[in-house]
Amino acid sequence: RKVANVVKNKVQDVLVYAGLSKRLTPFEQIVATLQASMSIEPVRKSDIVTISLRTPDREGGIAILNKFLDIYLKQHIEVYKTPRARKFFEQESTTLRDRVLDVHKGTHTFREASGVWELGEQRQLLLKQKSDLEGTYMNTISNLRLLKQEIAKFVELKSGMPGQVELTRVSERNPVIKNLDEHLGQLEASREQALTKFTPEGRVVTDLANQIARLRAMRAREEQLIVNSVTSTRNDNLVAVEKAILDKRAMEEGLSAQKQEQERQIRDIEARLALLDSSEVEVERRNREIALLNKNFHLYAEKLEDARISEAMDIASISNVTVVAPATGGVMPVWPNKRTWTVMALALGIGGSLGIAFAREMVQPTARSRKEVADVAGAPVLAVIAEAPGTRFRSRPPGPERPLVRAAGSGSTGSLL
């Protein structure tokens, strides 16, 4: 059998090489082998079908047949079972689950890109931050306004302060009193005008009153006589005022920078609040979509479970094919058939013997009568010499070949056998 398989494979290779056949894959070879080895025959006057498989391995053949029967029963149920409800619900459940995952993933991506996670908490936190910043901002503005007023006062005070202070002087009538009186008159006029617009406790009126008081104090300190010649030095008070002005202006720059930073932070919070407002619609839409998809998914999951139960209950009524007996292996081998092979061997032996004899006769002909010898030699036979006993099967001794036919007599040709 192995020799036959080898020969068969070689012939198949030759046919494939010649383009007369197709090379089969291992799976196709197995299928072709099973098709050639399997026979299915109905039992007469019954609904029983007998399946036989001829294999060299008894246990392997039993396993193959049992597997074949299992596959057939499953396929029979698959073909004849009613509406594909379970398959439909499986597909819909899978689609909805994938859709839910996609929406969750898209929502996560949207939240990462926009920074929107919990609208209520984020809005409340941002509003609190904005309120705190606005309070701090208003304090900064108030401090900045007061600081500017102080700087203005110091500048005004500086403008009224001499740059030098006297050490020695020669006095004469002081013309400054006149200027102070004029300045006081202007300030009093400004104060009267301010009283028409502001209350006496107002900052403007108070500042004017303070200036008037200072000027009056200055006037009171002024002498009626002025110094004609003075030995002076730099006014230390003026230096202190200038230093105070520089310090206040440095503080003003710091407060201005703080104010700008607070304004920027407030704008950022307002932008984030605006983003929350604009994203609220999208977030709510996504949340509604997720809730709806989850609801539909749970609904289809329940329907799928019901369909599975219904299908399991219907299988018993669908499967009208029953295995009468499982596959079993025969005790005696069905191949090779001894009788068939014996007859074939006898026929082959007889035919082969006859063929060899005829072939030998054709290759090396033998003369069996005088006429055949005369025909072969082309001369008449003169005598026949009998074969000596015991020499029939002797091998001819080595030496030159002796001629079978010799010429005899004169004027005629003869043969000696």
Coordinates of C-alpha atoms in Angstrom, one line a residue:
R1 CA 0.0 0.0 0.0
K2 CA 2.9 2.3 0.8
V3 CA 4.4 1.6 -2.7
A4 CA 1.0 2.3 -4.3
N5 CA 0.7 5.6 -2.4
V6 CA 4.2 6.6 -3.4
V7 CA 3.5 5.8 -7.1
K8 CA 0.2 7.7 -6.9
N9 CA 1.9 10.7 -5.5
K10 CA 4.6 10.6 -8.2
V11 CA 1.9 10.4 -10.9
Q12 CA 0.1 13.3 -9.3
D13 CA 3.2 15.4 -9.3
V14 CA 3.8 14.6 -13.0
L15 CA 0.2 15.6 -13.8
V16 CA 0.6 18.8 -11.8
Y17 CA 3.9 19.6 -13.5
A18 CA 2.3 19.0 -16.9
G19 CA -0.6 21.3 -16.1
L20 CA -3.2 18.5 -16.3
S21 CA -4.1 18.5 -12.6
K22 CA -4.3 21.0 -9.7
R23 CA -2.1 20.6 -6.7
L24 CA -4.3 20.1 -3.7
T25 CA -3.7 21.7 -0.3
P26 CA -3.4 19.5 2.7
F27 CA -6.9 20.2 3.7
E28 CA -8.2 19.4 0.2
Q29 CA -6.2 16.2 0.2
I30 CA -7.8 15.2 3.5
V31 CA -11.3 16.0 2.2
A32 CA -10.7 14.1 -1.0
T33 CA -9.4 11.1 1.0
L34 CA -12.4 11.1 3.2
Q35 CA -14.8 11.4 0.2
A36 CA -13.1 8.4 -1.5
S37 CA -13.1 6.4 1.7
M38 CA -16.6 7.2 2.9
S39 CA -19.8 5.5 1.7
I40 CA -23.4 6.5 2.6
E41 CA -26.1 3.9 1.8
P42 CA -29.8 3.9 2.8
V43 CA -31.2 0.9 4.5
R44 CA -34.1 -0.5 2.4
K45 CA -37.6 0.0 3.6
S46 CA -36.5 2.3 6.5
D47 CA -35.4 5.8 7.3
I48 CA -32.0 4.7 8.4
V49 CA -28.8 5.7 6.6
T50 CA -25.6 3.7 7.1
I51 CA -22.3 5.5 6.9
S52 CA -19.1 3.6 6.4
L53 CA -15.5 4.8 6.4
R54 CA -12.6 2.7 5.3
T55 CA -9.4 3.7 7.1
P56 CA -6.2 1.9 8.1
D57 CA -6.6 3.1 11.7
R58 CA -9.6 1.6 13.5
E59 CA -9.7 4.1 16.4
G60 CA -9.1 7.1 14.1
G61 CA -11.9 6.0 11.8
I62 CA -14.3 5.8 14.8
A63 CA -13.3 9.3 16.0
I64 CA -13.7 10.7 12.4
L65 CA -17.2 9.2 12.0
N66 CA -18.4 10.4 15.4
K67 CA -17.1 13.9 14.6
F68 CA -18.8 13.8 11.2
L69 CA -22.1 12.9 12.9
D70 CA -21.8 15.7 15.4
I71 CA -21.2 18.2 12.6
Y72 CA -24.1 16.9 10.6
L73 CA -26.5 17.2 13.6
K74 CA -25.4 20.8 14.3
Q75 CA -25.7 21.8 10.7
H76 CA -29.1 20.2 10.5
I77 CA -30.3 22.2 13.4
E78 CA -28.7 25.4 12.0
V79 CA -30.5 24.9 8.7
Y80 CA -33.9 24.1 10.0
K81 CA -34.2 26.3 13.0
T82 CA -36.7 29.2 12.8
P83 CA -36.1 33.0 12.6
R84 CA -32.7 34.3 13.3
A85 CA -33.9 36.2 16.4
R86 CA -30.8 35.4 18.5
K87 CA -28.4 36.3 15.7
F88 CA -30.3 39.6 15.2
F89 CA -30.2 40.5 18.9
E90 CA -26.5 39.5 19.1
Q91 CA -25.6 41.7 16.2
E92 CA -27.6 44.6 17.6
S93 CA -26.2 44.2 21.1
T94 CA -22.7 44.1 19.7
T95 CA -23.4 47.2 17.6
L96 CA -24.8 49.1 20.6
R97 CA -21.9 48.0 22.8
D98 CA -19.4 49.3 20.3
R99 CA -21.4 52.5 19.9
V100 CA -21.5 53.1 23.6
L101 CA -17.7 52.6 23.8
D102 CA -17.2 55.0 20.8
V103 CA -19.4 57.6 22.4
H104 CA -17.6 57.2 25.8
K105 CA -14.3 57.5 24.0
G106 CA -15.4 60.6 22.1
T107 CA -16.7 62.2 25.3
H108 CA -13.5 61.5 27.0
T109 CA -11.5 63.1 24.1
F110 CA -13.9 66.1 24.1
R111 CA -13.5 66.6 27.8
E112 CA -9.7 66.4 27.6
A113 CA -9.6 68.9 24.8
S114 CA -12.1 71.4 26.4
G115 CA -11.2 70.8 30.0
V116 CA -14.9 70.3 30.9
W117 CA -15.5 67.4 33.3
E118 CA -18.1 68.3 35.9
L119 CA -20.1 71.4 34.8
G120 CA -21.7 72.2 38.1
E121 CA -18.6 71.8 40.3
Q122 CA -16.3 73.6 37.8
R123 CA -18.8 76.5 37.4
Q124 CA -19.2 76.9 41.1
L125 CA -15.4 76.8 41.7
L126 CA -14.8 79.3 38.9
L127 CA -17.4 81.7 40.1
K128 CA -15.9 81.6 43.6
Q129 CA -12.5 82.2 42.2
K130 CA -13.8 85.1 40.1
S131 CA -15.6 86.6 43.1
D132 CA -12.4 86.4 45.2
L133 CA -10.3 87.9 42.4
E134 CA -12.8 90.7 41.9
G135 CA -12.7 91.6 45.6
T136 CA -8.9 91.6 45.5
Y137 CA -9.0 93.6 42.3
M138 CA -11.3 96.2 43.8
N139 CA -9.0 96.5 46.8
T140 CA -6.0 96.9 44.5
I141 CA -7.8 99.7 42.6
S142 CA -8.7 101.4 45.9
N143 CA -5.2 101.2 47.1
L144 CA -3.9 102.4 43.8
R145 CA -6.2 105.4 43.9
L146 CA -5.2 106.3 47.4
L147 CA -1.5 105.9 46.5
K148 CA -1.9 108.2 43.5
Q149 CA -3.6 110.7 45.8
E150 CA -0.7 110.5 48.3
I151 CA 1.8 110.9 45.4
A152 CA -0.1 114.0 44.3
K153 CA 0.0 115.4 47.8
F154 CA 3.7 114.7 48.1
V155 CA 4.3 116.3 44.7
E156 CA 2.2 119.3 45.7
L157 CA 4.0 119.4 49.0
K158 CA 7.3 119.2 47.2
S159 CA 6.3 122.0 45.0
G160 CA 5.7 124.2 48.0
M161 CA 9.0 123.3 49.7
P162 CA 12.2 125.2 49.2
G163 CA 15.1 123.3 47.8
Q164 CA 17.5 125.1 50.2
V165 CA 17.3 126.1 53.9
E166 CA 19.1 129.1 55.2
L167 CA 21.9 129.2 57.6
T168 CA 22.3 132.9 57.9
R169 CA 20.2 135.7 56.5
V170 CA 19.8 139.4 56.2
S171 CA 16.1 140.2 56.6
E172 CA 13.9 142.6 54.7
R173 CA 10.1 142.7 54.2
N174 CA 8.9 139.2 53.0
P175 CA 7.1 139.2 49.6
V176 CA 6.1 135.5 50.1
I177 CA 3.2 136.5 52.4
K178 CA 1.6 138.1 49.5
N179 CA 1.9 135.0 47.4
L180 CA 0.7 132.8 50.2
D181 CA -2.3 135.1 50.7
E182 CA -3.1 134.8 47.0
H183 CA -2.7 131.0 47.1
L184 CA -4.9 130.9 50.1
G185 CA -7.4 133.0 48.4
Q186 CA -7.4 130.6 45.4
L187 CA -7.6 127.5 47.6
E188 CA -10.5 129.0 49.6
A189 CA -12.2 129.9 46.4
S190 CA -11.7 126.3 45.2
R191 CA -12.9 125.1 48.5
E192 CA -16.1 127.2 48.3
Q193 CA -16.6 125.9 44.7
A194 CA -16.0 122.3 45.9
L195 CA -18.6 122.7 48.6
T196 CA -21.2 123.3 46.0
K197 CA -20.4 119.8 44.6
F198 CA -19.2 117.8 47.5
T199 CA -20.0 117.5 51.2
P200 CA -17.7 119.0 53.8
E201 CA -16.5 115.5 54.7
G202 CA -15.6 114.7 51.1
R203 CA -12.0 113.9 50.3
V204 CA -11.7 116.8 47.8
V205 CA -13.0 119.3 50.3
T206 CA -10.9 117.8 53.1
D207 CA -7.8 117.9 51.0
L208 CA -8.4 121.5 50.1
A209 CA -9.0 122.3 53.8
N210 CA -5.8 120.6 54.7
Q211 CA -3.8 122.5 52.1
I212 CA -5.4 125.7 53.3
A213 CA -4.5 124.8 56.8
R214 CA -0.9 124.0 55.8
L215 CA -0.7 127.3 53.8
R216 CA -2.0 129.2 56.7
A217 CA 0.4 127.5 59.0
M218 CA 3.2 128.4 56.5
R219 CA 2.0 132.0 56.3
A220 CA 1.9 132.1 60.1
R221 CA 5.4 130.9 60.1
E222 CA 6.5 133.4 57.6
E223 CA 8.2 136.5 58.9
Q224 CA 7.1 139.9 57.9
L225 CA 10.7 140.5 56.9
I226 CA 12.7 138.5 54.4
V227 CA 16.2 137.7 54.3
N228 CA 18.3 139.8 52.1
S229 CA 21.2 137.6 52.0
V230 CA 21.1 134.0 53.0
T231 CA 23.7 131.3 53.5
S232 CA 21.7 128.1 52.7
T233 CA 22.0 124.4 52.4
R234 CA 19.9 121.6 50.8
N235 CA 16.5 121.1 52.4
D236 CA 16.5 117.8 54.2
N237 CA 12.7 117.8 54.2
L238 CA 12.6 118.1 50.5
V239 CA 15.0 115.2 50.2
A240 CA 12.7 113.1 52.4
V241 CA 9.6 114.1 50.4
E242 CA 11.4 113.2 47.1
K243 CA 12.4 109.9 48.6
A244 CA 8.8 109.3 49.7
I245 CA 7.6 110.2 46.2
L246 CA 10.0 107.6 44.7
D247 CA 8.8 104.9 47.2
K248 CA 5.2 105.7 46.5
R249 CA 5.7 105.5 42.7
A250 CA 7.5 102.2 43.1
M251 CA 4.5 100.9 45.1
E252 CA 2.3 102.4 42.3
E253 CA 4.1 100.4 39.7
G254 CA 3.8 97.2 41.8
L255 CA 0.1 97.8 42.3
S256 CA -0.4 98.5 38.6
A257 CA 1.3 95.2 37.7
Q258 CA -0.8 93.4 40.2
K259 CA -3.9 95.0 38.8
Q260 CA -3.0 93.9 35.3
E261 CA -2.3 90.4 36.5
Q262 CA -5.7 90.3 38.3
E263 CA -7.4 91.6 35.2
R264 CA -5.8 88.8 33.2
Q265 CA -6.9 86.2 35.7
I266 CA -10.4 87.5 35.6
R267 CA -10.5 87.4 31.8
D268 CA -9.2 83.8 31.9
I269 CA -11.9 82.8 34.4
E270 CA -14.6 84.5 32.3
A271 CA -13.3 82.7 29.2
R272 CA -13.5 79.4 31.0
L273 CA -17.0 80.2 32.1
A274 CA -17.9 81.0 28.6
L275 CA -16.4 77.7 27.4
L276 CA -18.4 75.9 30.1
D277 CA -21.6 77.6 28.8
S278 CA -20.8 76.8 25.2
S279 CA -19.8 73.2 26.1
E280 CA -22.8 72.5 28.3
V281 CA -25.1 71.8 25.3
E282 CA -22.6 69.3 23.8
V283 CA -22.0 67.6 27.1
E284 CA -25.7 67.3 27.8
R285 CA -26.2 65.9 24.3
R286 CA -23.5 63.3 24.8
N287 CA -24.9 62.4 28.2
R288 CA -28.3 61.9 26.8
E289 CA -26.9 59.8 23.9
I290 CA -25.0 57.6 26.3
A291 CA -28.1 57.2 28.5
L292 CA -30.2 56.2 25.5
L293 CA -27.6 53.8 24.2
N294 CA -27.2 52.2 27.6
K295 CA -31.0 51.8 27.8
N296 CA -31.2 50.2 24.4
F297 CA -28.2 48.0 25.1
H298 CA -29.8 46.6 28.2
L299 CA -33.1 46.1 26.4
Y300 CA -31.4 44.2 23.6
A301 CA -29.4 42.2 26.1
E302 CA -32.6 41.1 27.8
K303 CA -34.1 40.2 24.4
L304 CA -31.0 38.2 23.5
E305 CA -31.3 36.2 26.6
D306 CA -34.9 35.5 25.9
A307 CA -34.1 34.4 22.4
R308 CA -31.4 32.1 23.6
I309 CA -33.8 30.4 26.0
S310 CA -36.4 30.1 23.3
E311 CA -33.9 28.7 20.8
A312 CA -32.7 26.1 23.3
M313 CA -36.3 25.0 23.9
D314 CA -36.9 24.8 20.1
I315 CA -33.9 22.7 19.3
A316 CA -35.6 19.5 20.7
S317 CA -38.5 20.0 18.3
I318 CA -36.2 20.9 15.4
S319 CA -33.8 18.0 15.7
N320 CA -35.7 15.0 14.1
V321 CA -32.4 13.2 13.3
T322 CA -31.1 10.7 15.8
V323 CA -28.0 8.6 15.8
V324 CA -29.2 5.0 16.1
A325 CA -25.7 3.7 17.1
P326 CA -22.4 5.4 17.5
A327 CA -19.5 4.6 15.1
T328 CA -17.8 1.2 15.7
G329 CA -14.9 -0.5 14.1
G330 CA -15.1 -3.8 12.3
V331 CA -13.4 -6.8 13.9
M332 CA -12.1 -8.2 10.6
P333 CA -10.4 -5.9 8.1
V334 CA -12.3 -5.2 4.9
W335 CA -9.2 -4.6 2.9
P336 CA -7.3 -6.2 1.3
N337 CA -9.8 -8.9 0.2
K338 CA -7.9 -12.2 0.4
R339 CA -10.0 -14.0 -2.2
T340 CA -9.7 -11.2 -4.7
W341 CA -6.0 -10.8 -4.2
T342 CA -5.5 -14.6 -4.5
V343 CA -7.4 -14.7 -7.9
M344 CA -5.5 -11.6 -9.1
A345 CA -2.2 -13.2 -8.0
L346 CA -2.9 -16.5 -9.9
A347 CA -4.0 -14.6 -13.0
L348 CA -1.0 -12.4 -12.8
G349 CA 1.3 -15.4 -12.4
I350 CA -0.1 -17.4 -15.3
G351 CA -0.2 -14.4 -17.5
G352 CA 3.3 -13.4 -16.5
S353 CA 4.6 -16.9 -17.2
L354 CA 3.1 -17.0 -20.6
G355 CA 4.3 -13.6 -21.4
I356 CA 7.8 -14.4 -20.4
A357 CA 7.8 -17.6 -22.5
F358 CA 6.5 -15.7 -25.5
A359 CA 9.0 -13.0 -25.0
R360 CA 11.8 -15.4 -24.8
E361 CA 10.7 -17.2 -27.9
M362 CA 10.5 -13.9 -29.7
V363 CA 14.0 -12.8 -28.5
Q364 CA 15.7 -16.3 -29.0
P365 CA 13.8 -18.6 -31.4
T366 CA 14.4 -22.4 -31.2
A367 CA 14.1 -24.9 -34.1
R368 CA 12.1 -28.0 -33.1
S369 CA 12.0 -29.9 -36.4
R370 CA 14.1 -30.7 -39.5
K371 CA 12.1 -28.3 -41.6
E372 CA 12.5 -25.5 -39.1
V373 CA 16.3 -26.2 -38.9
A374 CA 16.4 -26.3 -42.7
D375 CA 14.5 -23.0 -42.9
V376 CA 16.8 -21.4 -40.4
A377 CA 20.0 -22.8 -41.9
G378 CA 19.0 -22.5 -45.5
A379 CA 20.3 -26.0 -46.3
P380 CA 19.0 -29.6 -46.1
V381 CA 19.3 -31.6 -42.9
L382 CA 21.6 -34.7 -43.5
A383 CA 21.3 -36.3 -40.0
V384 CA 19.8 -36.0 -36.6
I385 CA 21.9 -36.8 -33.5
A386 CA 20.1 -37.7 -30.3
E387 CA 20.9 -35.7 -27.1
A388 CA 23.2 -37.5 -24.7
P389 CA 21.6 -38.4 -21.4
G390 CA 22.5 -36.1 -18.5
T391 CA 23.6 -33.2 -20.6
R392 CA 20.4 -31.3 -21.0
F393 CA 20.9 -28.9 -18.2
R394 CA 24.7 -28.8 -18.4
S395 CA 26.2 -25.5 -18.9
R396 CA 28.4 -25.2 -22.0
P397 CA 32.1 -25.0 -21.1
P398 CA 33.7 -21.7 -21.9
G399 CA 35.3 -21.4 -25.3
P400 CA 34.6 -20.2 -28.7
E401 CA 31.2 -20.7 -30.1
R402 CA 30.9 -23.8 -32.4
P403 CA 28.8 -23.5 -35.5
L404 CA 25.5 -25.3 -35.6
V405 CA 25.5 -25.9 -39.3
R406 CA 28.4 -27.3 -41.3
A407 CA 28.6 -27.7 -45.1
A408 CA 28.9 -31.4 -46.3
G409 CA 29.5 -33.1 -49.8
S410 CA 30.5 -31.5 -53.0
G411 CA 28.2 -29.4 -55.1
S412 CA 25.5 -29.4 -52.4
T413 CA 24.9 -28.0 -49.0
G414 CA 23.7 -29.9 -45.9
S415 CA 23.0 -29.4 -42.3
L416 CA 23.8 -31.5 -39.3
L417 CA 21.6 -31.3 -36.2

